[in-house]
């Protein structure tokens, strides 16, 4: 199912990945600051424009709930950035005008509905700026459940054991049909599975590079109770879900920090990644063992934190967490 949606999403993610890599090659990753003081680059906006353009053309009735909006360009000091973004978008869509670009970006201001798309044009912007991992994350939701997820990871090596070669992969997952990993530059695709063989010390935890994004002390303590004491892989963005899906890591945990306990996760930060892991045979819930509920708005209002695992260790992780709360 979702064949046409999948084809379109793969094509759009490829275009967006090319645009991001062009921005990197030109060393144009300078940032603007959003109202919440988080960084955003011209690549974030360019990506959102090209993907929303494709969604508008192919599925004009589907709302898109995306991370960015074009409000920032209404400020006169950002006019030159707007023109710069338009140039990058034109390299992919020749007829694009600055007004088109703003309208495509603002198509991402849609509302959650029975069926909708959610997009993080660059997840892990801090990683993108640092020259590390980032992901373009696009997902289709129906009835609060993810049906299709695409993660484009232009800086991720196809083979984890060869970290400096053959970078650029797409993870593609469709509900009931498994997860594929497709090379962004070669004609190769493989189906991926989680690794359920590892136990004790061999289990690998993957975590954010940014320690401010999660309670590192707490999840490392939890991981230690599983026997994981030192194999902490670090990676920005939802590429972490790809790493779990392909058996490079076994566990990814997100626990709100004590000063931020009421923070709830954004839907676009988890939708694509979650289906990439579950369709590869893993499991994704919140810390209380509840399924992620994508029907409530732009935040996972009813979910606390994230547990993404190889499936085999999932219940053990949940029970360690539950005990730590008592
Ligand atoms: P990661 O690279 O996995 O740390 O994830 C990047 C995502 O972290 C971004 O898309 C942000 O939405 C999210 N983020 C930013 N600030 C915080 C925070 N204080 N706590 C949790 N997540 C955050
Ligand atoms: Mg994000």
Short mmCIF file of C-alpha atoms and ligand atoms in Angstrom, two decimals:
data_model
loop_
_atom_site.label_atom_id
_atom_site.label_comp_id
_atom_site.label_asym_id
_atom_site.label_seq_id
_atom_site.Cartn_x
_atom_site.Cartn_y
_atom_site.Cartn_z
CA UNK A 1 0.00 0.00 0.00
CA UNK A 2 0.88 3.71 -0.17
CA UNK A 3 2.85 3.05 -3.37
CA UNK A 4 2.35 6.45 -4.96
CA UNK A 5 3.00 8.22 -1.66
CA UNK A 6 6.21 6.23 -1.22
CA UNK A 7 7.47 6.99 -4.73
CA UNK A 8 6.78 10.69 -4.33
CA UNK A 9 8.30 10.88 -0.87
CA UNK A 10 11.50 9.16 -1.99
CA UNK A 11 11.82 11.48 -4.99
CA UNK A 12 11.19 14.59 -2.87
CA UNK A 13 13.64 13.49 -0.17
CA UNK A 14 16.31 12.93 -2.83
CA UNK A 15 15.82 16.47 -4.17
CA UNK A 16 15.95 17.87 -0.64
CA UNK A 17 19.10 15.89 0.17
CA UNK A 18 20.81 17.26 -2.94
CA UNK A 19 19.89 20.79 -1.89
CA UNK A 20 21.29 20.27 1.63
CA UNK A 21 24.55 18.87 0.30
CA UNK A 22 24.85 21.86 -2.06
CA UNK A 23 24.47 24.22 0.90
CA UNK A 24 27.17 22.28 2.74
CA UNK A 25 29.48 22.25 -0.26
CA UNK A 26 29.13 26.05 -0.56
CA UNK A 27 29.69 26.38 3.21
CA UNK A 28 26.47 28.34 3.46
CA UNK A 29 25.37 26.85 6.78
CA UNK A 30 25.16 30.22 8.55
CA UNK A 31 22.26 30.32 10.93
CA UNK A 32 19.29 32.48 11.71
CA UNK A 33 17.82 32.35 15.17
CA UNK A 34 14.19 31.35 15.65
CA UNK A 35 11.88 32.81 18.30
CA UNK A 36 12.73 29.86 20.59
CA UNK A 37 16.45 30.70 20.04
CA UNK A 38 17.13 27.45 18.20
CA UNK A 39 19.22 27.71 15.02
CA UNK A 40 17.84 27.38 11.52
CA UNK A 41 19.75 27.47 8.22
CA UNK A 42 18.83 28.29 4.64
CA UNK A 43 18.95 24.55 3.96
CA UNK A 44 16.11 23.95 6.47
CA UNK A 45 13.93 26.38 4.52
CA UNK A 46 15.06 25.18 1.09
CA UNK A 47 14.30 21.56 2.02
CA UNK A 48 10.89 22.41 3.38
CA UNK A 49 10.10 24.38 0.19
CA UNK A 50 11.00 21.57 -2.24
CA UNK A 51 9.24 18.83 -0.25
CA UNK A 52 6.09 20.89 0.32
CA UNK A 53 6.04 21.78 -3.38
CA UNK A 54 6.04 18.07 -4.23
CA UNK A 55 3.30 17.35 -1.67
CA UNK A 56 1.19 20.21 -2.97
CA UNK A 57 1.49 18.97 -6.55
CA UNK A 58 0.77 15.31 -5.76
CA UNK A 59 -1.54 15.43 -2.73
CA UNK A 60 -3.11 18.90 -2.68
CA UNK A 61 -5.71 17.88 -0.09
CA UNK A 62 -3.28 16.52 2.48
CA UNK A 63 -2.24 18.92 5.28
CA UNK A 64 1.46 19.16 6.07
CA UNK A 65 2.65 19.80 9.62
CA UNK A 66 6.26 20.90 9.28
CA UNK A 67 8.80 22.49 11.57
CA UNK A 68 9.55 25.78 9.81
CA UNK A 69 7.48 28.73 8.58
CA UNK A 70 8.33 31.67 6.36
CA UNK A 71 7.51 34.38 8.91
CA UNK A 72 11.20 35.09 9.47
CA UNK A 73 11.50 36.42 5.88
CA UNK A 74 8.97 39.16 6.56
CA UNK A 75 11.75 40.85 8.53
CA UNK A 76 13.59 43.22 6.18
CA UNK A 77 17.04 42.19 7.47
CA UNK A 78 16.45 38.65 6.16
CA UNK A 79 15.57 39.61 2.57
CA UNK A 80 18.96 38.57 1.21
CA UNK A 81 18.61 35.15 2.89
CA UNK A 82 15.24 34.72 1.23
CA UNK A 83 16.85 35.44 -2.14
CA UNK A 84 19.67 33.04 -1.33
CA UNK A 85 17.21 30.26 -0.49
CA UNK A 86 15.34 30.93 -3.71
CA UNK A 87 18.58 30.39 -5.67
CA UNK A 88 19.06 26.96 -4.06
CA UNK A 89 15.43 26.03 -4.69
CA UNK A 90 15.77 27.18 -8.32
CA UNK A 91 18.62 24.73 -8.81
CA UNK A 92 15.98 22.02 -8.21
CA UNK A 93 12.79 23.74 -9.48
CA UNK A 94 13.85 26.17 -12.20
CA UNK A 95 10.68 28.29 -12.24
CA UNK A 96 10.64 29.04 -8.49
CA UNK A 97 10.17 32.69 -7.43
CA UNK A 98 10.77 34.06 -3.90
CA UNK A 99 6.98 34.24 -3.44
CA UNK A 100 6.61 30.58 -4.49
CA UNK A 101 9.31 29.59 -2.01
CA UNK A 102 7.58 31.40 0.87
CA UNK A 103 4.20 29.90 -0.09
CA UNK A 104 5.65 26.38 -0.28
CA UNK A 105 7.33 26.79 3.12
CA UNK A 106 4.07 28.04 4.60
CA UNK A 107 2.24 25.00 3.26
CA UNK A 108 3.92 23.33 6.22
CA UNK A 109 1.62 25.26 8.60
CA UNK A 110 -1.15 22.66 8.27
CA UNK A 111 -3.07 21.04 11.10
CA UNK A 112 -3.13 17.46 12.25
CA UNK A 113 -6.05 15.66 10.55
CA UNK A 114 -7.27 12.11 9.92
CA UNK A 115 -4.58 11.91 7.24
CA UNK A 116 -1.61 14.29 7.15
CA UNK A 117 2.12 14.50 6.51
CA UNK A 118 4.71 15.64 9.02
CA UNK A 119 8.10 16.98 7.99
CA UNK A 120 11.31 17.95 9.69
CA UNK A 121 13.22 19.44 6.76
CA UNK A 122 16.51 19.19 8.66
CA UNK A 123 16.37 17.22 11.85
CA UNK A 124 19.57 17.71 13.83
CA UNK A 125 20.27 21.23 12.54
CA UNK A 126 23.08 21.50 15.11
CA UNK A 127 24.68 18.39 13.55
CA UNK A 128 24.22 19.84 10.06
CA UNK A 129 26.04 23.03 11.11
CA UNK A 130 28.83 21.07 12.82
CA UNK A 131 29.40 18.92 9.72
CA UNK A 132 27.98 15.81 11.40
CA UNK A 133 24.81 13.76 10.96
CA UNK A 134 21.40 15.18 10.10
CA UNK A 135 18.22 13.78 8.58
CA UNK A 136 15.40 14.90 6.34
CA UNK A 137 12.39 13.27 7.97
CA UNK A 138 9.03 12.89 6.23
CA UNK A 139 6.11 10.73 7.39
CA UNK A 140 2.52 10.05 6.40
CA UNK A 141 0.08 9.62 9.30
CA UNK A 142 -3.41 8.16 9.11
CA UNK A 143 -5.69 7.79 12.15
CA UNK A 144 -2.83 8.79 14.48
CA UNK A 145 -0.51 6.01 13.19
CA UNK A 146 2.54 6.33 10.98
CA UNK A 147 1.97 4.54 7.66
CA UNK A 148 5.05 5.63 5.71
CA UNK A 149 8.34 7.09 6.89
CA UNK A 150 11.35 8.35 4.98
CA UNK A 151 14.62 9.38 6.58
CA UNK A 152 17.22 10.81 4.24
CA UNK A 153 20.65 10.84 5.87
CA UNK A 154 23.08 12.38 3.37
CA UNK A 155 26.10 12.13 5.69
CA UNK A 156 25.51 8.58 6.96
CA UNK A 157 27.80 5.86 5.56
CA UNK A 158 26.02 2.96 3.87
CA UNK A 159 28.26 0.52 5.75
CA UNK A 160 28.78 1.51 9.41
CA UNK A 161 32.09 -0.35 9.47
CA UNK A 162 33.41 1.95 6.72
CA UNK A 163 32.66 5.32 8.28
CA UNK A 164 34.45 7.43 5.67
CA UNK A 165 33.07 5.84 2.53
CA UNK A 166 29.90 5.78 0.49
CA UNK A 167 27.90 8.36 2.42
CA UNK A 168 24.22 9.01 1.80
CA UNK A 169 21.35 6.69 2.63
CA UNK A 170 17.58 6.75 2.65
CA UNK A 171 15.63 4.63 5.12
CA UNK A 172 12.15 3.89 3.79
CA UNK A 173 9.48 2.10 5.81
CA UNK A 174 5.87 1.27 4.94
CA UNK A 175 3.51 -0.22 7.51
CA UNK A 176 3.42 -3.98 7.08
CA UNK A 177 6.12 -3.97 4.38
CA UNK A 178 9.43 -3.65 6.26
CA UNK A 179 12.28 -1.13 6.13
CA UNK A 180 14.65 -0.63 3.21
CA UNK A 181 17.94 1.22 3.12
CA UNK A 182 18.60 2.80 -0.27
CA UNK A 183 21.87 4.40 -1.37
CA UNK A 184 21.47 8.07 -2.29
CA UNK A 185 24.18 7.81 -4.93
CA UNK A 186 24.25 4.23 -6.18
CA UNK A 187 21.64 1.85 -7.47
CA UNK A 188 21.49 -0.30 -4.34
CA UNK A 189 18.85 -1.08 -1.80
CA UNK A 190 18.81 -3.63 1.01
CA UNK A 191 16.17 -4.53 3.53
CA UNK A 192 17.33 -3.91 7.09
CA UNK A 193 16.57 -5.67 10.37
CA UNK A 194 17.33 -4.86 13.98
CA UNK A 195 19.91 -6.99 15.79
CA UNK A 196 18.26 -9.10 18.46
CA UNK A 197 21.31 -11.23 19.20
CA UNK A 198 23.21 -8.87 21.47
CA UNK A 199 23.06 -9.22 25.23
CA UNK A 200 24.74 -7.70 28.27
CA UNK A 201 27.92 -5.80 27.58
CA UNK A 202 27.60 -6.20 23.82
CA UNK A 203 24.40 -4.15 23.72
CA UNK A 204 24.95 -0.73 22.25
CA UNK A 205 23.23 2.46 23.34
CA UNK A 206 23.01 5.33 20.88
CA UNK A 207 22.55 8.87 22.15
CA UNK A 208 22.34 12.48 20.96
CA UNK A 209 25.55 14.44 20.54
CA UNK A 210 23.75 17.33 22.25
CA UNK A 211 23.62 16.48 25.95
CA UNK A 212 21.07 19.23 26.59
CA UNK A 213 18.42 17.34 24.58
CA UNK A 214 17.90 14.50 27.03
CA UNK A 215 18.76 13.41 30.59
CA UNK A 216 22.04 11.67 29.83
CA UNK A 217 22.85 10.74 33.44
CA UNK A 218 19.47 9.11 33.88
CA UNK A 219 19.40 7.05 30.66
CA UNK A 220 23.01 5.96 31.10
CA UNK A 221 22.12 4.77 34.60
CA UNK A 222 19.18 2.86 33.14
CA UNK A 223 21.40 1.39 30.41
CA UNK A 224 23.96 0.30 33.01
CA UNK A 225 21.26 -1.79 34.67
CA UNK A 226 20.89 -3.62 31.36
CA UNK A 227 24.62 -4.28 31.31
CA UNK A 228 25.52 -1.44 28.92
CA UNK A 229 28.46 0.35 30.48
CA UNK A 230 30.54 1.91 27.77
CA UNK A 231 29.33 1.49 24.20
CA UNK A 232 27.76 4.88 23.76
CA UNK A 233 27.45 5.71 20.07
CA UNK A 234 26.68 9.37 19.51
CA UNK A 235 24.75 10.70 16.55
CA UNK A 236 22.63 13.75 15.80
CA UNK A 237 19.08 13.53 14.50
CA UNK A 238 16.74 10.66 13.67
CA UNK A 239 19.69 8.95 11.99
CA UNK A 240 19.78 7.26 15.43
CA UNK A 241 16.57 5.41 14.55
CA UNK A 242 18.23 4.28 11.31
CA UNK A 243 21.17 2.99 13.33
CA UNK A 244 18.84 0.91 15.54
CA UNK A 245 16.91 -0.32 12.48
CA UNK A 246 20.04 -1.63 10.79
CA UNK A 247 21.45 -3.28 13.93
CA UNK A 248 24.26 -0.77 14.46
CA UNK A 249 22.77 0.07 17.87
CA UNK A 250 20.24 -1.69 20.09
CA UNK A 251 18.73 1.07 22.19
CA UNK A 252 17.92 4.76 21.91
CA UNK A 253 16.36 6.53 24.88
CA UNK A 254 15.07 10.05 25.29
CA UNK A 255 14.27 11.22 28.80
CA UNK A 256 13.30 14.85 29.51
CA UNK A 257 15.84 16.68 31.64
CA UNK A 258 14.83 17.55 35.23
CA UNK A 259 14.53 21.28 34.46
CA UNK A 260 12.34 20.44 31.47
CA UNK A 261 10.09 17.63 32.68
CA UNK A 262 6.99 19.06 31.07
CA UNK A 263 8.61 19.17 27.61
CA UNK A 264 6.83 17.00 25.06
CA UNK A 265 8.43 15.78 21.84
CA UNK A 266 7.53 17.21 18.40
CA UNK A 267 5.75 14.79 16.05
CA UNK A 268 8.20 15.54 13.19
CA UNK A 269 11.15 14.55 15.41
CA UNK A 270 9.91 10.95 15.76
CA UNK A 271 7.28 9.89 13.21
CA UNK A 272 9.57 8.77 10.38
CA UNK A 273 12.19 7.34 12.72
CA UNK A 274 9.66 5.32 14.71
CA UNK A 275 8.28 3.43 11.71
CA UNK A 276 11.80 2.86 10.36
CA UNK A 277 12.59 0.97 13.60
CA UNK A 278 9.29 -0.90 14.02
CA UNK A 279 9.21 -2.11 10.41
CA UNK A 280 12.77 -3.38 10.87
CA UNK A 281 11.52 -5.59 13.71
CA UNK A 282 12.20 -3.25 16.63
CA UNK A 283 9.87 -1.55 19.07
CA UNK A 284 9.15 2.10 19.84
CA UNK A 285 7.05 3.35 22.76
CA UNK A 286 7.30 6.09 25.34
CA UNK A 287 8.92 5.48 28.74
CA UNK A 288 5.63 4.21 30.17
CA UNK A 289 5.26 1.64 27.40
CA UNK A 290 2.54 3.56 25.56
CA UNK A 291 2.44 3.75 21.77
CA UNK A 292 3.33 7.15 20.34
CA UNK A 293 0.07 8.97 19.56
CA UNK A 294 0.35 11.18 16.47
CA UNK A 295 -3.30 12.28 16.50
CA UNK A 296 -3.14 15.05 19.09
CA UNK A 297 -1.42 17.99 17.41
CA UNK A 298 2.16 18.97 16.74
CA UNK A 299 3.42 17.48 20.04
CA UNK A 300 3.31 13.97 21.45
CA UNK A 301 1.17 15.37 24.27
CA UNK A 302 0.29 12.02 25.82
CA UNK A 303 3.76 10.49 25.68
CA UNK A 304 6.68 10.88 28.06
CA UNK A 305 10.11 10.45 26.45
CA UNK A 306 11.01 7.76 23.91
CA UNK A 307 12.25 4.17 24.02
CA UNK A 308 13.38 2.76 20.65
CA UNK A 309 14.89 -0.69 20.86
CA UNK A 310 15.68 -3.87 19.00
CA UNK A 311 12.47 -5.28 20.48
CA UNK A 312 14.15 -8.09 22.41
CA UNK A 313 15.19 -5.85 25.32
CA UNK A 314 12.18 -3.52 25.25
CA UNK A 315 10.16 -4.90 28.17
CA UNK A 316 13.26 -5.10 30.31
CA UNK A 317 13.99 -1.41 29.63
CA UNK A 318 10.42 -0.43 30.51
CA UNK A 319 10.47 -2.36 33.75
CA UNK A 320 13.83 -0.86 34.80
CA UNK A 321 12.35 2.59 34.14
CA UNK A 322 9.16 1.78 36.07
CA UNK A 323 11.18 0.54 39.06
CA UNK A 324 13.37 3.64 39.02
CA UNK A 325 10.22 5.74 39.41
CA UNK A 326 8.99 3.92 42.52
P1 LIG B 1 18.98 15.04 18.56
O1 LIG B 1 19.98 15.26 17.50
O2 LIG B 1 18.46 13.63 18.60
O3 LIG B 1 19.34 15.55 19.88
O4 LIG B 1 17.64 15.73 18.12
C1 LIG B 1 17.51 16.96 17.57
C2 LIG B 1 16.16 17.45 18.00
O5 LIG B 1 16.17 17.75 19.37
C3 LIG B 1 15.72 18.71 17.35
O6 LIG B 1 14.95 18.45 16.24
C4 LIG B 1 14.90 19.42 18.41
O7 LIG B 1 13.53 19.40 18.11
C5 LIG B 1 15.11 18.63 19.64
N1 LIG B 1 15.45 19.47 20.78
C6 LIG B 1 15.89 20.73 20.81
N2 LIG B 1 16.03 21.17 22.09
C7 LIG B 1 15.66 20.15 22.88
C8 LIG B 1 15.58 19.97 24.30
N3 LIG B 1 15.91 20.94 25.13
N4 LIG B 1 15.15 18.77 24.75
C9 LIG B 1 14.84 17.79 23.92
N5 LIG B 1 14.91 17.89 22.57
C10 LIG B 1 15.31 19.06 22.06
MG1 LIG B 2 14.12 18.08 14.54
#
